[in-house]
Amino acid sequence: MIIEIRKAGFQNKGAQLMLLAIVEQLRRMWPTATRVVVPSAPGGPAPFADITGLGFGLKSSLQRRGVELGDLAGLVPARLRHRYGLYVDREVDVVLDAAGFAYSDQWGFGPSLELARATKRWRRRGTKVILMPQAFGPFENREIRKAICAAVENADLVMPRDATSYRNLIEVTGEREYIRQYPDFTNLLEGVVPDDFDSSMYGVALVPNYRMIDKTSDISGNSYVTFMKSCVQRLQELEARPFMLIHEGEDDERLAQEISGGTIPVVKEEDALRLKGILGASRAVVGSRFHALVSALSQGVPAVATGWSHKYTELFSDYGFPAGILSINDDASRVNEMLDSIVEASAAKQISTQLLEQSHRQKLLAE
């Protein structure tokens, strides 16, 4: 059996966590299956060295005007191609789509149209298509609605990971037996605490997200920086040893440096499992990166968040802690109250106990 994992990669640490979680489960349940991905151009989300290092084969893919030209590699005999780990689209038995959050008005028409065209091709070839747990919608754009409806029509299993995503889908497609809600599955991965992480020096992790700048208005973007700076100041007042933690890329790093202003450490880690280990070893988390928040909540680490889509609100609802969602427009007393609660020992312990109870339930659903 040949299984393709698509839309996951290494540049985005959330995508890397999803990829690693899928690989871990496939190795356990289908150890003899061949796993393939489409490599990206240099600097892209899935570079050749990283994917081959995880034991992946490569799927030949070249898109031109919606047409898959990668099958031209099939002119080379399969025995020779497979010797070098190269497969073509028509050989794939199952596609696991782990886009995370791509199919929405917020990301434009392109991803949804590409998915619609691909699923039509896979349906014609008899390839099974599974959209892994992820966020969907909103779908107000007529062309995106049309594309999503076509994609779902050609899929075998579609898994919105929250109630809002489920509603967004069925408003477009109608209820279907194979649209089933399941939570994010990166909670199944175990983090690795780096040997050089000193919890006596690093207390509360602040995880910025550049999407809070480029996916919101200019006014909201400026307010976000101010909001995060005020969180840093309050945590310093509480002697909670705040530090900035980079969960993705250069944009987040520049944002972290701006928020820090040189007053607190900025920690950068390329390995997603070590990032999860750092989050698990932190006293608390203030964040805007979805999978950083999953890593914290699933390990019972008290966290508060501000985000730019419905997926944040739904995540905290799943973990029984809706109060942990903050708005950048909340007054200072509300923000300080929540920061105090995740730092103060007795309140934080109570929150942690509650999170671990919900984490057990979420892991069972993910499995």
mmCIF file of C-alpha atoms in Angstrom:
data_model
loop_
_atom_site.group_PDB
_atom_site.id
_atom_site.type_symbol
_atom_site.label_atom_id
_atom_site.label_comp_id
_atom_site.label_asym_id
_atom_site.label_seq_id
_atom_site.Cartn_x
_atom_site.Cartn_y
_atom_site.Cartn_z
ATOM 1 C CA MET A 1 0.000 0.000 0.000
ATOM 2 C CA ILE A 2 1.250 3.451 -0.947
ATOM 3 C CA ILE A 3 0.076 6.330 1.252
ATOM 4 C CA GLU A 4 0.635 9.970 0.368
ATOM 5 C CA ILE A 5 0.713 12.615 3.098
ATOM 6 C CA ARG A 6 0.041 16.043 1.637
ATOM 7 C CA LYS A 7 0.167 19.650 2.844
ATOM 8 C CA ALA A 8 2.324 18.829 5.877
ATOM 9 C CA GLY A 9 5.965 19.833 6.085
ATOM 10 C CA PHE A 10 8.814 21.129 8.194
ATOM 11 C CA GLN A 11 8.851 24.929 7.942
ATOM 12 C CA ASN A 12 5.636 25.361 9.904
ATOM 13 C CA LYS A 13 6.125 23.564 13.220
ATOM 14 C CA GLY A 14 2.420 22.779 13.497
ATOM 15 C CA ALA A 15 2.595 21.088 10.102
ATOM 16 C CA GLN A 16 5.719 19.234 11.238
ATOM 17 C CA LEU A 17 3.915 17.993 14.343
ATOM 18 C CA MET A 18 1.031 16.742 12.201
ATOM 19 C CA LEU A 19 3.429 14.984 9.858
ATOM 20 C CA LEU A 20 5.306 13.314 12.719
ATOM 21 C CA ALA A 21 2.058 12.237 14.390
ATOM 22 C CA ILE A 22 0.805 10.644 11.161
ATOM 23 C CA VAL A 23 4.118 8.868 10.568
ATOM 24 C CA GLU A 24 4.136 7.530 14.132
ATOM 25 C CA GLN A 25 0.672 6.039 13.762
ATOM 26 C CA LEU A 26 1.306 4.628 10.272
ATOM 27 C CA ARG A 27 4.482 2.926 11.468
ATOM 28 C CA ARG A 28 2.503 1.333 14.271
ATOM 29 C CA MET A 29 -0.554 0.244 12.282
ATOM 30 C CA TRP A 30 0.775 -0.288 8.736
ATOM 31 C CA PRO A 31 4.537 -0.797 9.110
ATOM 32 C CA THR A 32 4.980 -2.204 5.592
ATOM 33 C CA ALA A 33 3.167 0.643 3.817
ATOM 34 C CA THR A 34 5.176 2.967 1.594
ATOM 35 C CA ARG A 35 4.823 6.606 2.642
ATOM 36 C CA VAL A 36 5.307 9.312 0.020
ATOM 37 C CA VAL A 37 5.229 13.105 -0.100
ATOM 38 C CA VAL A 38 5.786 15.720 -2.775
ATOM 39 C CA PRO A 39 9.125 17.462 -2.147
ATOM 40 C CA SER A 40 9.169 21.235 -2.266
ATOM 41 C CA ALA A 41 11.586 23.640 -3.907
ATOM 42 C CA PRO A 42 14.609 24.644 -1.784
ATOM 43 C CA GLY A 43 13.439 26.681 1.190
ATOM 44 C CA GLY A 44 9.916 25.275 0.905
ATOM 45 C CA PRO A 45 7.877 23.371 3.494
ATOM 46 C CA ALA A 46 9.065 19.842 2.617
ATOM 47 C CA PRO A 47 12.725 19.814 1.495
ATOM 48 C CA PHE A 48 14.235 16.660 0.021
ATOM 49 C CA ALA A 49 16.739 16.005 2.824
ATOM 50 C CA ASP A 50 14.122 16.198 5.583
ATOM 51 C CA ILE A 51 11.543 13.943 3.965
ATOM 52 C CA THR A 52 13.993 11.253 2.887
ATOM 53 C CA GLY A 53 15.478 11.337 6.373
ATOM 54 C CA LEU A 54 12.096 10.222 7.718
ATOM 55 C CA GLY A 55 11.968 7.293 5.323
ATOM 56 C CA PHE A 56 9.591 8.818 2.776
ATOM 57 C CA GLY A 57 9.458 8.064 -0.884
ATOM 58 C CA LEU A 58 8.961 10.958 -3.294
ATOM 59 C CA LYS A 59 5.901 11.519 -5.448
ATOM 60 C CA SER A 60 6.546 13.139 -8.796
ATOM 61 C CA SER A 61 4.265 16.152 -9.134
ATOM 62 C CA LEU A 62 4.192 19.129 -11.466
ATOM 63 C CA GLN A 63 1.056 21.242 -11.725
ATOM 64 C CA ARG A 64 0.391 23.342 -14.809
ATOM 65 C CA ARG A 65 -2.977 25.073 -15.134
ATOM 66 C CA GLY A 66 -4.588 22.510 -12.876
ATOM 67 C CA VAL A 67 -3.193 19.544 -14.820
ATOM 68 C CA GLU A 68 -0.943 17.006 -13.047
ATOM 69 C CA LEU A 69 2.095 16.441 -15.265
ATOM 70 C CA GLY A 70 4.025 14.413 -12.703
ATOM 71 C CA ASP A 71 2.714 11.173 -14.181
ATOM 72 C CA LEU A 72 5.140 11.701 -17.073
ATOM 73 C CA ALA A 73 7.721 10.185 -14.733
ATOM 74 C CA GLY A 74 5.731 6.977 -15.226
ATOM 75 C CA LEU A 75 7.455 6.619 -18.583
ATOM 76 C CA VAL A 76 10.389 5.342 -16.553
ATOM 77 C CA PRO A 77 9.828 1.683 -15.575
ATOM 78 C CA ALA A 78 8.438 1.290 -12.051
ATOM 79 C CA ARG A 79 11.211 -1.066 -10.953
ATOM 80 C CA LEU A 80 13.821 1.591 -11.747
ATOM 81 C CA ARG A 81 11.807 4.461 -10.257
ATOM 82 C CA HIS A 82 11.100 2.599 -7.011
ATOM 83 C CA ARG A 83 14.798 1.801 -6.625
ATOM 84 C CA TYR A 84 15.304 5.544 -6.185
ATOM 85 C CA GLY A 85 12.159 6.043 -4.114
ATOM 86 C CA LEU A 86 10.152 7.779 -6.860
ATOM 87 C CA TYR A 87 6.420 7.192 -7.316
ATOM 88 C CA VAL A 88 3.718 8.724 -9.473
ATOM 89 C CA ASP A 89 0.227 9.891 -8.635
ATOM 90 C CA ARG A 90 -1.606 6.975 -10.202
ATOM 91 C CA GLU A 91 0.276 4.509 -7.937
ATOM 92 C CA VAL A 92 -0.999 6.088 -4.696
ATOM 93 C CA ASP A 93 -3.656 4.055 -2.865
ATOM 94 C CA VAL A 94 -4.552 6.500 -0.078
ATOM 95 C CA VAL A 95 -4.135 10.261 0.275
ATOM 96 C CA LEU A 96 -4.061 11.803 3.753
ATOM 97 C CA ASP A 97 -4.556 15.564 3.523
ATOM 98 C CA ALA A 98 -3.100 17.343 6.573
ATOM 99 C CA ALA A 99 -3.439 20.962 5.466
ATOM 100 C CA GLY A 100 -4.380 22.099 8.981
ATOM 101 C CA PHE A 101 -6.140 25.285 7.883
ATOM 102 C CA ALA A 102 -6.090 26.055 4.155
ATOM 103 C CA TYR A 103 -9.672 25.657 2.995
ATOM 104 C CA SER A 104 -11.349 28.913 3.947
ATOM 105 C CA ASP A 105 -12.208 32.371 2.653
ATOM 106 C CA GLN A 106 -9.294 33.564 4.780
ATOM 107 C CA TRP A 107 -6.795 31.763 2.531
ATOM 108 C CA GLY A 108 -8.431 32.574 -0.786
ATOM 109 C CA PHE A 109 -9.627 30.500 -3.729
ATOM 110 C CA GLY A 110 -6.391 28.706 -4.676
ATOM 111 C CA PRO A 111 -6.156 25.933 -2.044
ATOM 112 C CA SER A 112 -9.823 24.944 -2.352
ATOM 113 C CA LEU A 113 -9.712 24.868 -6.153
ATOM 114 C CA GLU A 114 -6.540 22.757 -6.118
ATOM 115 C CA LEU A 115 -8.171 20.317 -3.702
ATOM 116 C CA ALA A 116 -11.304 20.042 -5.854
ATOM 117 C CA ARG A 117 -9.276 19.244 -8.967
ATOM 118 C CA ALA A 118 -7.055 16.747 -7.164
ATOM 119 C CA THR A 119 -9.910 14.855 -5.495
ATOM 120 C CA LYS A 120 -11.712 14.562 -8.841
ATOM 121 C CA ARG A 121 -8.594 12.957 -10.319
ATOM 122 C CA TRP A 122 -8.168 10.630 -7.342
ATOM 123 C CA ARG A 123 -11.821 9.554 -7.415
ATOM 124 C CA ARG A 124 -11.460 8.656 -11.073
ATOM 125 C CA ARG A 125 -8.370 6.572 -10.261
ATOM 126 C CA GLY A 126 -9.902 4.820 -7.260
ATOM 127 C CA THR A 127 -7.585 6.492 -4.737
ATOM 128 C CA LYS A 128 -9.024 6.806 -1.233
ATOM 129 C CA VAL A 129 -9.054 10.420 0.004
ATOM 130 C CA ILE A 130 -9.085 11.317 3.705
ATOM 131 C CA LEU A 131 -9.080 14.924 4.896
ATOM 132 C CA MET A 132 -7.398 14.686 8.284
ATOM 133 C CA PRO A 133 -8.748 16.666 11.276
ATOM 134 C CA GLN A 134 -8.391 20.346 10.446
ATOM 135 C CA ALA A 135 -10.215 23.668 10.456
ATOM 136 C CA PHE A 136 -12.620 24.501 7.639
ATOM 137 C CA GLY A 137 -14.294 27.745 6.624
ATOM 138 C CA PRO A 138 -15.892 30.162 6.712
ATOM 139 C CA PHE A 139 -17.133 29.737 3.149
ATOM 140 C CA GLU A 140 -18.859 32.916 1.983
ATOM 141 C CA ASN A 141 -17.152 33.143 -1.408
ATOM 142 C CA ARG A 142 -19.307 31.435 -4.038
ATOM 143 C CA GLU A 143 -16.396 29.936 -5.963
ATOM 144 C CA ILE A 144 -14.806 28.550 -2.806
ATOM 145 C CA ARG A 145 -18.146 27.040 -1.774
ATOM 146 C CA LYS A 146 -18.394 25.342 -5.162
ATOM 147 C CA ALA A 147 -14.848 23.988 -4.909
ATOM 148 C CA ILE A 148 -15.303 22.678 -1.374
ATOM 149 C CA CYS A 149 -18.552 20.989 -2.295
ATOM 150 C CA ALA A 150 -16.792 19.208 -5.177
ATOM 151 C CA ALA A 151 -13.857 18.191 -2.978
ATOM 152 C CA VAL A 152 -16.119 16.717 -0.297
ATOM 153 C CA GLU A 153 -18.155 14.934 -2.955
ATOM 154 C CA ASN A 154 -15.003 13.118 -4.092
ATOM 155 C CA ALA A 155 -13.572 12.387 -0.622
ATOM 156 C CA ASP A 156 -14.044 9.193 1.401
ATOM 157 C CA LEU A 157 -13.700 10.702 4.887
ATOM 158 C CA VAL A 158 -13.680 14.351 5.965
ATOM 159 C CA MET A 159 -12.791 15.269 9.556
ATOM 160 C CA PRO A 160 -13.492 18.816 10.730
ATOM 161 C CA ARG A 161 -11.713 19.206 14.060
ATOM 162 C CA ASP A 162 -14.213 21.500 15.770
ATOM 163 C CA ALA A 163 -17.930 22.290 15.877
ATOM 164 C CA THR A 164 -17.629 25.534 13.913
ATOM 165 C CA SER A 165 -15.686 23.818 11.117
ATOM 166 C CA TYR A 166 -18.310 21.066 11.036
ATOM 167 C CA ARG A 167 -21.106 23.613 10.677
ATOM 168 C CA ASN A 168 -19.166 25.511 8.011
ATOM 169 C CA LEU A 169 -18.865 22.325 5.967
ATOM 170 C CA ILE A 170 -22.406 21.001 6.217
ATOM 171 C CA GLU A 171 -23.848 24.428 5.397
ATOM 172 C CA VAL A 172 -22.168 23.975 2.014
ATOM 173 C CA THR A 173 -22.345 20.206 1.464
ATOM 174 C CA GLY A 174 -25.269 19.114 3.603
ATOM 175 C CA GLU A 175 -24.879 16.456 6.261
ATOM 176 C CA ARG A 176 -23.046 13.354 5.119
ATOM 177 C CA GLU A 177 -22.212 10.162 6.958
ATOM 178 C CA TYR A 178 -18.515 10.491 6.119
ATOM 179 C CA ILE A 179 -18.166 14.012 7.542
ATOM 180 C CA ARG A 180 -17.207 13.257 11.141
ATOM 181 C CA GLN A 181 -15.786 15.554 13.782
ATOM 182 C CA TYR A 182 -12.480 14.553 15.402
ATOM 183 C CA PRO A 183 -9.961 16.699 17.321
ATOM 184 C CA ASP A 184 -6.425 17.674 16.429
ATOM 185 C CA PHE A 185 -4.146 14.636 16.698
ATOM 186 C CA THR A 186 -0.749 16.167 17.524
ATOM 187 C CA ASN A 187 -1.645 15.636 21.195
ATOM 188 C CA LEU A 188 -0.557 12.005 20.687
ATOM 189 C CA LEU A 189 3.110 12.987 20.271
ATOM 190 C CA GLU A 190 5.493 13.022 23.203
ATOM 191 C CA GLY A 191 7.674 16.110 23.490
ATOM 192 C CA VAL A 192 11.405 16.048 24.233
ATOM 193 C CA VAL A 193 12.774 18.529 26.765
ATOM 194 C CA PRO A 194 16.180 19.805 25.547
ATOM 195 C CA ASP A 195 19.073 19.109 27.916
ATOM 196 C CA ASP A 196 19.956 22.801 27.986
ATOM 197 C CA PHE A 197 16.467 24.044 28.900
ATOM 198 C CA ASP A 198 16.694 25.572 32.371
ATOM 199 C CA SER A 199 13.237 25.894 33.948
ATOM 200 C CA SER A 200 14.708 28.051 36.710
ATOM 201 C CA MET A 201 15.544 30.629 34.045
ATOM 202 C CA TYR A 202 12.582 30.202 31.692
ATOM 203 C CA GLY A 203 9.097 30.325 33.204
ATOM 204 C CA VAL A 204 6.185 31.501 31.043
ATOM 205 C CA ALA A 205 6.504 31.049 27.276
ATOM 206 C CA LEU A 206 5.033 33.711 24.998
ATOM 207 C CA VAL A 207 4.474 32.362 21.467
ATOM 208 C CA PRO A 208 3.792 35.080 18.866
ATOM 209 C CA ASN A 209 2.109 34.593 15.501
ATOM 210 C CA TYR A 210 2.712 36.854 12.524
ATOM 211 C CA ARG A 211 -0.712 35.859 11.174
ATOM 212 C CA MET A 212 -2.073 38.212 13.849
ATOM 213 C CA ILE A 213 -0.456 40.961 11.756
ATOM 214 C CA ASP A 214 -1.013 39.926 8.129
ATOM 215 C CA LYS A 215 -4.432 38.278 8.569
ATOM 216 C CA THR A 216 -5.971 41.180 10.474
ATOM 217 C CA SER A 217 -6.395 44.904 9.894
ATOM 218 C CA ASP A 218 -3.527 47.352 10.435
ATOM 219 C CA ILE A 219 -5.223 48.601 13.575
ATOM 220 C CA SER A 220 -5.570 45.087 14.984
ATOM 221 C CA GLY A 221 -1.982 44.246 14.045
ATOM 222 C CA ASN A 222 -0.631 47.231 15.949
ATOM 223 C CA SER A 223 -2.903 46.404 18.877
ATOM 224 C CA TYR A 224 -1.531 42.856 18.937
ATOM 225 C CA VAL A 225 2.032 44.043 19.497
ATOM 226 C CA THR A 226 0.828 46.353 22.254
ATOM 227 C CA PHE A 227 -1.180 43.518 23.799
ATOM 228 C CA MET A 228 1.788 41.147 23.853
ATOM 229 C CA LYS A 229 4.069 43.801 25.302
ATOM 230 C CA SER A 230 1.575 44.412 28.106
ATOM 231 C CA CYS A 231 1.550 40.645 28.812
ATOM 232 C CA VAL A 232 5.338 40.678 29.053
ATOM 233 C CA GLN A 233 5.195 43.596 31.477
ATOM 234 C CA ARG A 234 2.601 41.934 33.705
ATOM 235 C CA LEU A 235 4.510 38.647 33.776
ATOM 236 C CA GLN A 236 7.662 40.523 34.741
ATOM 237 C CA GLU A 237 5.747 42.171 37.575
ATOM 238 C CA LEU A 238 4.688 38.691 38.714
ATOM 239 C CA GLU A 239 8.344 37.517 38.527
ATOM 240 C CA ALA A 240 7.153 34.697 36.278
ATOM 241 C CA ARG A 241 10.378 34.624 34.154
ATOM 242 C CA PRO A 242 8.710 35.261 30.761
ATOM 243 C CA PHE A 243 10.511 34.400 27.525
ATOM 244 C CA MET A 244 9.603 34.515 23.837
ATOM 245 C CA LEU A 245 9.440 31.135 22.073
ATOM 246 C CA ILE A 246 9.567 30.966 18.265
ATOM 247 C CA HIS A 247 7.211 28.319 16.877
ATOM 248 C CA GLU A 248 7.614 29.202 13.208
ATOM 249 C CA GLY A 249 9.868 31.111 10.879
ATOM 250 C CA GLU A 250 11.577 34.419 10.436
ATOM 251 C CA ASP A 251 8.402 36.532 10.578
ATOM 252 C CA ASP A 252 7.575 35.210 14.033
ATOM 253 C CA GLU A 253 11.182 35.746 15.128
ATOM 254 C CA ARG A 254 11.168 39.397 14.049
ATOM 255 C CA LEU A 255 7.852 39.857 15.822
ATOM 256 C CA ALA A 256 9.255 38.245 18.974
ATOM 257 C CA GLN A 257 12.255 40.563 18.946
ATOM 258 C CA GLU A 258 9.933 43.572 18.612
ATOM 259 C CA ILE A 259 7.717 42.417 21.478
ATOM 260 C CA SER A 260 10.694 41.535 23.661
ATOM 261 C CA GLY A 261 12.467 44.812 23.101
ATOM 262 C CA GLY A 262 15.556 43.131 24.512
ATOM 263 C CA THR A 263 13.993 42.848 27.972
ATOM 264 C CA ILE A 264 13.367 39.070 27.974
ATOM 265 C CA PRO A 265 15.074 36.077 26.290
ATOM 266 C CA VAL A 266 14.051 34.897 22.824
ATOM 267 C CA VAL A 267 14.319 31.116 22.423
ATOM 268 C CA LYS A 268 14.477 29.506 18.981
ATOM 269 C CA GLU A 269 14.262 25.758 18.380
ATOM 270 C CA GLU A 270 14.012 24.048 14.986
ATOM 271 C CA ASP A 271 12.897 20.610 16.192
ATOM 272 C CA ALA A 272 9.123 20.420 16.675
ATOM 273 C CA LEU A 273 9.307 17.716 19.352
ATOM 274 C CA ARG A 274 11.812 19.757 21.355
ATOM 275 C CA LEU A 275 9.507 22.749 21.028
ATOM 276 C CA LYS A 276 6.720 20.643 22.454
ATOM 277 C CA GLY A 277 9.051 19.562 25.257
ATOM 278 C CA ILE A 278 9.840 23.195 26.101
ATOM 279 C CA LEU A 279 6.148 24.063 26.187
ATOM 280 C CA GLY A 280 5.461 21.083 28.442
ATOM 281 C CA ALA A 281 8.231 22.145 30.819
ATOM 282 C CA SER A 282 7.073 25.773 30.951
ATOM 283 C CA ARG A 283 5.223 27.210 33.900
ATOM 284 C CA ALA A 284 2.476 28.583 31.626
ATOM 285 C CA VAL A 285 1.969 29.722 28.025
ATOM 286 C CA VAL A 286 0.619 32.885 26.402
ATOM 287 C CA GLY A 287 0.260 32.180 22.710
ATOM 288 C CA SER A 288 -1.210 32.731 19.287
ATOM 289 C CA ARG A 289 0.134 29.664 17.463
ATOM 290 C CA PHE A 290 -2.522 26.945 17.348
ATOM 291 C CA HIS A 291 -0.296 23.892 17.680
ATOM 292 C CA ALA A 292 1.835 25.508 20.367
ATOM 293 C CA LEU A 293 -1.384 25.892 22.335
ATOM 294 C CA VAL A 294 -2.347 22.264 21.650
ATOM 295 C CA SER A 295 1.074 21.235 22.947
ATOM 296 C CA ALA A 296 0.564 23.237 26.128
ATOM 297 C CA LEU A 297 -3.040 22.288 26.879
ATOM 298 C CA SER A 298 -2.567 18.593 26.102
ATOM 299 C CA GLN A 299 0.289 18.470 28.643
ATOM 300 C CA GLY A 300 -1.743 20.241 31.319
ATOM 301 C CA VAL A 301 0.169 23.518 31.052
ATOM 302 C CA PRO A 302 -2.084 26.515 31.856
ATOM 303 C CA ALA A 303 -2.380 28.755 28.822
ATOM 304 C CA VAL A 304 -4.164 31.805 27.523
ATOM 305 C CA ALA A 305 -4.480 32.716 23.872
ATOM 306 C CA THR A 306 -5.510 35.331 21.402
ATOM 307 C CA GLY A 307 -6.108 34.258 17.822
ATOM 308 C CA TRP A 308 -7.313 35.271 14.362
ATOM 309 C CA SER A 309 -9.810 32.496 13.564
ATOM 310 C CA HIS A 310 -12.470 30.318 15.164
ATOM 311 C CA LYS A 311 -10.006 27.459 15.680
ATOM 312 C CA TYR A 312 -8.576 29.022 18.862
ATOM 313 C CA THR A 313 -11.936 29.455 20.578
ATOM 314 C CA GLU A 314 -12.934 25.913 19.673
ATOM 315 C CA LEU A 315 -9.642 24.469 20.948
ATOM 316 C CA PHE A 316 -10.034 26.031 24.383
ATOM 317 C CA SER A 317 -13.650 24.879 24.489
ATOM 318 C CA ASP A 318 -12.489 21.305 23.767
ATOM 319 C CA TYR A 319 -10.133 21.491 26.751
ATOM 320 C CA GLY A 320 -12.819 22.891 29.040
ATOM 321 C CA PHE A 321 -11.108 26.249 29.466
ATOM 322 C CA PRO A 322 -13.011 28.814 27.336
ATOM 323 C CA ALA A 323 -12.026 31.589 29.754
ATOM 324 C CA GLY A 324 -8.469 31.241 28.450
ATOM 325 C CA ILE A 325 -9.343 33.014 25.193
ATOM 326 C CA LEU A 326 -8.464 36.700 25.311
ATOM 327 C CA SER A 327 -9.098 39.506 22.854
ATOM 328 C CA ILE A 328 -6.470 42.104 22.075
ATOM 329 C CA ASN A 329 -9.213 44.614 22.888
ATOM 330 C CA ASP A 330 -9.871 43.256 26.397
ATOM 331 C CA ASP A 331 -9.305 45.783 29.155
ATOM 332 C CA ALA A 332 -6.151 45.488 31.229
ATOM 333 C CA SER A 333 -7.934 44.197 34.319
ATOM 334 C CA ARG A 334 -9.364 41.205 32.430
ATOM 335 C CA VAL A 335 -5.987 40.367 30.855
ATOM 336 C CA ASN A 336 -4.118 40.722 34.138
ATOM 337 C CA GLU A 337 -6.684 38.559 35.916
ATOM 338 C CA MET A 338 -6.128 35.713 33.454
ATOM 339 C CA LEU A 339 -2.341 36.061 33.551
ATOM 340 C CA ASP A 340 -2.450 36.012 37.346
ATOM 341 C CA SER A 341 -4.568 32.836 37.295
ATOM 342 C CA ILE A 342 -2.141 30.843 35.130
ATOM 343 C CA VAL A 343 0.841 31.911 37.254
ATOM 344 C CA GLU A 344 -0.502 31.813 40.816
ATOM 345 C CA ALA A 345 0.278 28.351 42.210
ATOM 346 C CA SER A 346 -3.078 27.158 43.534
ATOM 347 C CA ALA A 347 -5.136 28.536 40.618
ATOM 348 C CA ALA A 348 -2.652 27.175 38.074
ATOM 349 C CA LYS A 349 -2.742 23.722 39.683
ATOM 350 C CA GLN A 350 -6.527 23.655 39.469
ATOM 351 C CA ILE A 351 -6.426 24.673 35.793
ATOM 352 C CA SER A 352 -3.750 22.066 35.075
ATOM 353 C CA THR A 353 -5.794 19.272 36.661
ATOM 354 C CA GLN A 354 -8.795 20.230 34.571
ATOM 355 C CA LEU A 355 -6.727 20.360 31.381
ATOM 356 C CA LEU A 356 -5.234 16.913 31.980
ATOM 357 C CA GLU A 357 -8.707 15.424 32.426
ATOM 358 C CA GLN A 358 -9.800 16.867 29.094
ATOM 359 C CA SER A 359 -6.495 15.911 27.479
ATOM 360 C CA HIS A 360 -7.144 12.235 28.240
ATOM 361 C CA ARG A 361 -10.520 12.481 26.497
ATOM 362 C CA GLN A 362 -9.058 14.331 23.493
ATOM 363 C CA LYS A 363 -6.331 11.711 23.055
ATOM 364 C CA LEU A 364 -8.864 8.893 23.055
ATOM 365 C CA LEU A 365 -10.817 10.712 20.327
ATOM 366 C CA ALA A 366 -7.627 11.339 18.347
ATOM 367 C CA GLU A 367 -6.664 7.678 18.491
#
